CSV table of C-alpha atoms and ligand atoms in Angstrom, one decimal:
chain,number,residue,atom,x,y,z
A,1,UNK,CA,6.4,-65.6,16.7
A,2,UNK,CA,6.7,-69.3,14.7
A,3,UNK,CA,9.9,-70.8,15.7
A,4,UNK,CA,12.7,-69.3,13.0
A,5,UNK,CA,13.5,-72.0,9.9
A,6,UNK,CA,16.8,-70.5,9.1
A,7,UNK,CA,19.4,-69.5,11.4
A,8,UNK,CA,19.4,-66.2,9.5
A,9,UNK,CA,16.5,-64.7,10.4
A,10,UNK,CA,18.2,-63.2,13.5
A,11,UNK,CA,21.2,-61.8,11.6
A,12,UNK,CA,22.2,-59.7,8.3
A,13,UNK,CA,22.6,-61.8,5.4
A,14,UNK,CA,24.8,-60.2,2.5
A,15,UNK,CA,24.6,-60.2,-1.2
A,16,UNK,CA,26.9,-58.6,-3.2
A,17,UNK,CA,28.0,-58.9,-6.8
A,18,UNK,CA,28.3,-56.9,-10.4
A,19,UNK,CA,25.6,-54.7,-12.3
A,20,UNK,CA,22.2,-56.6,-13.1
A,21,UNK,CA,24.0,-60.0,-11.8
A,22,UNK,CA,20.3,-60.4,-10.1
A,23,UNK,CA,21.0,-58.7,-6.4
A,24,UNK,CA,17.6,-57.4,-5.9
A,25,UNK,CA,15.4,-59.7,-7.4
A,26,UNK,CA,18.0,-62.5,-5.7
A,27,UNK,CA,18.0,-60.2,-2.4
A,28,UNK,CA,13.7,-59.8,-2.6
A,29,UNK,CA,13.5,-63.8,-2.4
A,30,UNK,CA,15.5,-64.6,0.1
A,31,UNK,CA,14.2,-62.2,2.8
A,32,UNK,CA,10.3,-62.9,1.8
A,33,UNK,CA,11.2,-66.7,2.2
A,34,UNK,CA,13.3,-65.4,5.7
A,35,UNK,CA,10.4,-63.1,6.6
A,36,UNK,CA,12.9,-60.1,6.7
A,37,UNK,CA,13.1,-57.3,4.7
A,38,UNK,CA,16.0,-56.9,2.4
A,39,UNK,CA,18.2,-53.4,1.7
A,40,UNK,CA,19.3,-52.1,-1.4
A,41,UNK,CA,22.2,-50.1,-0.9
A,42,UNK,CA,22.6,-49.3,-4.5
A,43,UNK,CA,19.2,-47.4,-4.5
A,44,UNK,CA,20.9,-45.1,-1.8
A,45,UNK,CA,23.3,-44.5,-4.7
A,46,UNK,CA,21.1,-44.0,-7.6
A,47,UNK,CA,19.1,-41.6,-5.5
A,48,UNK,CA,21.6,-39.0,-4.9
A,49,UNK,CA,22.9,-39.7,-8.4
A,50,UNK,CA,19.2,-38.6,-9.5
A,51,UNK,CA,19.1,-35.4,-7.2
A,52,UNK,CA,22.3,-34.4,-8.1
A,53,UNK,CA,21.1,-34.9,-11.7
A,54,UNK,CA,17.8,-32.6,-11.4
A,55,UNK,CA,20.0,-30.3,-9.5
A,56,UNK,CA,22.5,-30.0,-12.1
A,57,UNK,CA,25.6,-30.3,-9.7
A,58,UNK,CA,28.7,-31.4,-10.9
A,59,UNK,CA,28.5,-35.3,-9.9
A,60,UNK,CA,32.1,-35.5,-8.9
A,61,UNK,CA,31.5,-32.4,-6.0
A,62,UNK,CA,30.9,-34.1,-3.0
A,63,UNK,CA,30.6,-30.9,-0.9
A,64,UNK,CA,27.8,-29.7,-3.0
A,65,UNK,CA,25.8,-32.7,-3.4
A,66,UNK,CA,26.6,-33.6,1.0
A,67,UNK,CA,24.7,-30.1,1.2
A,68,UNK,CA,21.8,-30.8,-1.2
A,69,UNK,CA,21.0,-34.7,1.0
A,70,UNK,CA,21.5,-32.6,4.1
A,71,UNK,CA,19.0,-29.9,3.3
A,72,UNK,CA,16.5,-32.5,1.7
A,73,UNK,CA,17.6,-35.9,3.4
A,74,UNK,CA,16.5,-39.2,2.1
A,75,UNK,CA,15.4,-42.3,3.0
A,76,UNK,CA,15.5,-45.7,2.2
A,77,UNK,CA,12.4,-47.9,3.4
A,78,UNK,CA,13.2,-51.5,3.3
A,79,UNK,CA,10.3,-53.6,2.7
A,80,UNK,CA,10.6,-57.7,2.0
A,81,UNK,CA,8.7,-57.0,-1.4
A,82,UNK,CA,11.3,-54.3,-2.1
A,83,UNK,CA,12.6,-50.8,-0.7
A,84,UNK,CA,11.3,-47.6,-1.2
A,85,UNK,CA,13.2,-44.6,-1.4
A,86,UNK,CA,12.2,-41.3,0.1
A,87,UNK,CA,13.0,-37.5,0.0
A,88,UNK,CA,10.2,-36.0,2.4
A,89,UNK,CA,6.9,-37.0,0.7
A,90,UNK,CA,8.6,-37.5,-2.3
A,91,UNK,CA,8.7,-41.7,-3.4
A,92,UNK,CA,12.0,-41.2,-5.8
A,93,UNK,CA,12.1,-45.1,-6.1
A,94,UNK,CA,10.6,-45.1,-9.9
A,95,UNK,CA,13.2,-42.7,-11.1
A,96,UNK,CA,16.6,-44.2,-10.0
A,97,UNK,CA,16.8,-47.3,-12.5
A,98,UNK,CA,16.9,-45.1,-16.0
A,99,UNK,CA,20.0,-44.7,-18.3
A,100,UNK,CA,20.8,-41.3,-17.0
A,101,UNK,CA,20.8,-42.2,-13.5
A,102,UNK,CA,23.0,-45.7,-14.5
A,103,UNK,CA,25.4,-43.6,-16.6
A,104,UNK,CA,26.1,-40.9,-13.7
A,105,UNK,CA,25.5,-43.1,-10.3
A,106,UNK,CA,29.5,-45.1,-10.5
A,107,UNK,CA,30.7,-41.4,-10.2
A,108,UNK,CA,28.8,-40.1,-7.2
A,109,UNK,CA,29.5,-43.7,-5.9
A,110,UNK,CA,33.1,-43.5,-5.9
A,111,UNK,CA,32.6,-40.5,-3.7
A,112,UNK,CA,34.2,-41.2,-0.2
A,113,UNK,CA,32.1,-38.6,1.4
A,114,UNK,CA,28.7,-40.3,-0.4
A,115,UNK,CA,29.8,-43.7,0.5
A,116,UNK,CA,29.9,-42.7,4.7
A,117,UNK,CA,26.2,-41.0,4.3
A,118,UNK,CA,25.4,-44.5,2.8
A,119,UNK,CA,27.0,-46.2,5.7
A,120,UNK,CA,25.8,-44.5,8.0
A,121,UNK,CA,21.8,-45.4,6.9
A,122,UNK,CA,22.5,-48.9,6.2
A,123,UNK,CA,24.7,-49.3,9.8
A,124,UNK,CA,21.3,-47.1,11.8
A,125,UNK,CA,18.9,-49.8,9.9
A,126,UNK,CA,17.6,-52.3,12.5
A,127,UNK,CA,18.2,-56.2,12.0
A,128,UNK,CA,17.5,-58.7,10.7
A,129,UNK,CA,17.7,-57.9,6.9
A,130,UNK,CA,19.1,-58.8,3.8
A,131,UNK,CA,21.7,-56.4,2.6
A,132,UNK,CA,22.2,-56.3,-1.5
A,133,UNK,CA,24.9,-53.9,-2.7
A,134,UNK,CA,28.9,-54.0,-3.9
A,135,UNK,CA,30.8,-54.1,-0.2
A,136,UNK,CA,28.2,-55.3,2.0
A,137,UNK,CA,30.1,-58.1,2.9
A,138,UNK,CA,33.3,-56.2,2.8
A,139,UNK,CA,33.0,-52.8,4.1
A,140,UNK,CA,29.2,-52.1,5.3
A,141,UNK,CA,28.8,-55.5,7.4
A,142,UNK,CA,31.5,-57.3,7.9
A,143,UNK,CA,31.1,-59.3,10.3
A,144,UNK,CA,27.4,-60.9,9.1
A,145,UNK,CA,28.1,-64.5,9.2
A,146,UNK,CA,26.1,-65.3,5.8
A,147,UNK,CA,28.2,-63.8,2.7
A,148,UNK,CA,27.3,-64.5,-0.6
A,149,UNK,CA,28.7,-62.9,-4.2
A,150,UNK,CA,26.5,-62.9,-8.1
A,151,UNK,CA,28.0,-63.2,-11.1
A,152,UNK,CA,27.3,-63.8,-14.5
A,153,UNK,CA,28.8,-63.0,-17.7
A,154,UNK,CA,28.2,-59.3,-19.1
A,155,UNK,CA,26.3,-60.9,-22.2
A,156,UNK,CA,24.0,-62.7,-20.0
A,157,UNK,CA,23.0,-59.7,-17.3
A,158,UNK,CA,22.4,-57.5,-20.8
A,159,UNK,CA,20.4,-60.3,-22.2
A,160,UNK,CA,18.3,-60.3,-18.9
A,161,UNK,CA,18.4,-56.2,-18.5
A,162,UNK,CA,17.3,-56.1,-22.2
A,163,UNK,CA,13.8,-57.8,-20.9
A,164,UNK,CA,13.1,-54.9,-18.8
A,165,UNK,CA,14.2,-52.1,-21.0
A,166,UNK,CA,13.4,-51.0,-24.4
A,167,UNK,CA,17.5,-51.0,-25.6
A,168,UNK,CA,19.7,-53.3,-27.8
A,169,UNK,CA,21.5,-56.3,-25.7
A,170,UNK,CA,25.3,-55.1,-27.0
A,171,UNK,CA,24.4,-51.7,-25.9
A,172,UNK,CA,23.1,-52.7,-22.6
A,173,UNK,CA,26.6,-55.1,-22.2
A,174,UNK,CA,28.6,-52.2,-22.9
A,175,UNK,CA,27.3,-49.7,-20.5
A,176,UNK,CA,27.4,-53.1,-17.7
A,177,UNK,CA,31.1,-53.2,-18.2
A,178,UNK,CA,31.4,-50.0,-18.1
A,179,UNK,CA,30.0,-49.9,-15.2
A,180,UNK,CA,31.8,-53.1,-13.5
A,181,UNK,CA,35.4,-51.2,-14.6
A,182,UNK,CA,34.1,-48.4,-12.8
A,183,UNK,CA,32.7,-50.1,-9.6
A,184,UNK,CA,35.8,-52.3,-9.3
A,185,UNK,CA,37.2,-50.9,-6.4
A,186,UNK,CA,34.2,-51.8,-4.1
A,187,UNK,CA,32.8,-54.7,-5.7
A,188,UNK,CA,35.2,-57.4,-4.6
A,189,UNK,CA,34.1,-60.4,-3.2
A,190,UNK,CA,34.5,-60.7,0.5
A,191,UNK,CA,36.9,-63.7,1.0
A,192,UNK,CA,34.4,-65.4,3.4
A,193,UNK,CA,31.3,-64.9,0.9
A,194,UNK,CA,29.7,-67.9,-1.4
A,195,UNK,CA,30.6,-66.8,-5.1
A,196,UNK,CA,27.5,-68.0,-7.2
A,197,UNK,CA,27.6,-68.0,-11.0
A,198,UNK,CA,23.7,-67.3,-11.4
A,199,UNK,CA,24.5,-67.8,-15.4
A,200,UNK,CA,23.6,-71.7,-15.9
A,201,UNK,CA,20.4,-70.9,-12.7
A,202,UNK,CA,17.1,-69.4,-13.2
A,203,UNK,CA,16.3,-66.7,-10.7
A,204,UNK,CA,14.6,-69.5,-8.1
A,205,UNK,CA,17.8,-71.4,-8.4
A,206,UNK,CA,20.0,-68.7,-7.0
A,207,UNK,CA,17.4,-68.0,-4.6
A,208,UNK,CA,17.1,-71.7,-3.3
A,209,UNK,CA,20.9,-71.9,-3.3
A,210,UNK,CA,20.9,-69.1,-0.9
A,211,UNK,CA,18.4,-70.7,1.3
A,212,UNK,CA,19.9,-74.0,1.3
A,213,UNK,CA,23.2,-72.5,3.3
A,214,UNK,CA,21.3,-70.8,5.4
A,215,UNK,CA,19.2,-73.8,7.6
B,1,LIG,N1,19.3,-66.1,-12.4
B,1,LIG,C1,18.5,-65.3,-13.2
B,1,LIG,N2,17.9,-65.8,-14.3
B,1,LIG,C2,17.2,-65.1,-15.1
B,1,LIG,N3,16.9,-63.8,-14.9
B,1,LIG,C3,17.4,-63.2,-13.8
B,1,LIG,C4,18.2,-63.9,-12.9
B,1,LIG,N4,18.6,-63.1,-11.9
B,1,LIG,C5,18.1,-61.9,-12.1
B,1,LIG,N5,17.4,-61.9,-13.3
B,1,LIG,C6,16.7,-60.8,-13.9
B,1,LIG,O1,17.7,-60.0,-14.4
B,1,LIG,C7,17.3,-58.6,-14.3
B,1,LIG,C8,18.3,-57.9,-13.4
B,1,LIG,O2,18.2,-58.3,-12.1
B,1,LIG,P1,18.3,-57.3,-10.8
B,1,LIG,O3,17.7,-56.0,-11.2
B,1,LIG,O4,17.8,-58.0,-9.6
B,1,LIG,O5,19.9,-57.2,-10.8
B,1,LIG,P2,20.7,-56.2,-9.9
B,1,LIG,O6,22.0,-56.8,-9.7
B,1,LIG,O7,20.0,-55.8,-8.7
B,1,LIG,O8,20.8,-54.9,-10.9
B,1,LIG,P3,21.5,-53.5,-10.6
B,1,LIG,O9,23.0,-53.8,-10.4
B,1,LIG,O10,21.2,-52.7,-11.8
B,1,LIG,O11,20.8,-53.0,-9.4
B,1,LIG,C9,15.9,-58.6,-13.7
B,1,LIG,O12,15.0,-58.6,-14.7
B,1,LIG,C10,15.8,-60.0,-13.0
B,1,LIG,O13,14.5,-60.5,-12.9
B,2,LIG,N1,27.0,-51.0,-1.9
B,2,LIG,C1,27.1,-50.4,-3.1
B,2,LIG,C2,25.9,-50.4,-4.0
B,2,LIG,C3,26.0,-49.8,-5.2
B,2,LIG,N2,27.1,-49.1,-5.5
B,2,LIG,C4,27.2,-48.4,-6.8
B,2,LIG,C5,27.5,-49.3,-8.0
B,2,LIG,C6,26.5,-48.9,-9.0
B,2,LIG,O1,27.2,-48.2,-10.0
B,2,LIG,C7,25.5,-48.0,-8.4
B,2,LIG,C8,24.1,-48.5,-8.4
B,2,LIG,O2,24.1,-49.8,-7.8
B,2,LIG,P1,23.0,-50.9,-8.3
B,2,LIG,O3,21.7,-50.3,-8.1
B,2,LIG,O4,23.4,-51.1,-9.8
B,2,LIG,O5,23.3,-52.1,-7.5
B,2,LIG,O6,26.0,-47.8,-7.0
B,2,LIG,C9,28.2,-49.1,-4.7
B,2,LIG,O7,29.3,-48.5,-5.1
B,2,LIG,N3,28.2,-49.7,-3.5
């Protein structure tokens, strides 16, 4: 294997930060230029959110919906171009980014019992990776020695969501801080991590940020 160009690429690198602040699409950079693959936590989230959903549990039961991803597990495949996430043959990775899933997911997500099954895969996952999420820096991986934290304005991540999906930009702001209210409690920045304000930076720019700290 080439000699490493970043010190990283033996080690977890963390990026945290709000709704749409640009975590995957940051996360997906970084680890293709680090050869690594890169984790998204939140999809974990989404997907019991979803199964749940087509279930029609109550999404604030823990027990039930523990017993529904025991009896089907899932599985998160990290891949540098992006993860996958599966339940037996089934890819669920193109249903967990619609309204419904974003509208239910911060409830199943404040979950304590949801937020150990999530733990627990991202902790089993061997390194080196990037790890995208709300408390990967804080909770998840503490100890990873290269912390970083997105953030933009609401208006701005609606304005970019609003490219990807066929809704109004004030709609698509409301149901961000909704969500950001909601997702408070985990989504602090670690006290060690890089805050980045990706508003004034194109998506390279935050990537090449990243990169820069991490020779
Ligand atoms: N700095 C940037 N400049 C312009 N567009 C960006 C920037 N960062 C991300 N984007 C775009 O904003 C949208 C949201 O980005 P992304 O899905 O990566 O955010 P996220 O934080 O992972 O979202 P979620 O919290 O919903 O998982 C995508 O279309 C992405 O390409
Ligand atoms: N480590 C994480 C990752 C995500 N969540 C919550 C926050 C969101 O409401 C939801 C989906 O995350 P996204 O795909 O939007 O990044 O899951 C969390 O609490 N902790």
């Amino acid at each position: 294997m080439a000699r490493p160009r970043y010190t990283a690429l033996l080690m977890i690198v963390t990026i945290d930060g709000v709704a749409a602040s640009g975590k995957s699409s940051v996360s997906s950079g970084v680890a293709q230029a680090l050869g690594v693959p890169y984790v998204s936590s939140g999809l974990l989230y989404r997907a019991a959110t979803l199964l749940g959903l087509e279930a029609d549990l109550d999404l604030r039961g823990a027990p039930d919906l523990l017993n529904l991803l025991g009896a089907h597990p899932v599985r998160l495949e990290p891949l540098a171009g992006g993860n996958r996430v599966w339940q037996g043959e089934r890819d669920l990775t193109d249903d967990l980014h619609s309204t419904r899933v974003d509208r239910g997911v911060s409830v199943v997500a404040a979950l304590p019992e949801v937020r150990e099954w999530v733990d627990a895969q991202l902790r089993a996952l061997p390194e080196p990776f990037v790890a995208e999420g709300r408390d990967m820096g804080t909770n998840v991986f503490p100890h990873a020695p290269h912390k970083f934290y997105l953030t933009a304005s609401a208006r701005i991540r609606a304005e970019r969501r609003a490219r990807e999906r066929p809704e109004d930009v004030p709609a698509i702001e409301a149901d961000l801080q909704r969500r950001d209210e909601l997702d408070t409690v985990q989504s602090a920045p670690a006290p060690d991590a890089l805050v980045i304000d990706t508003g004034p930076l194109d998506l390279q720019g935050v990537i090449d940020t990243i990169l820069t700290r991490l020779h």
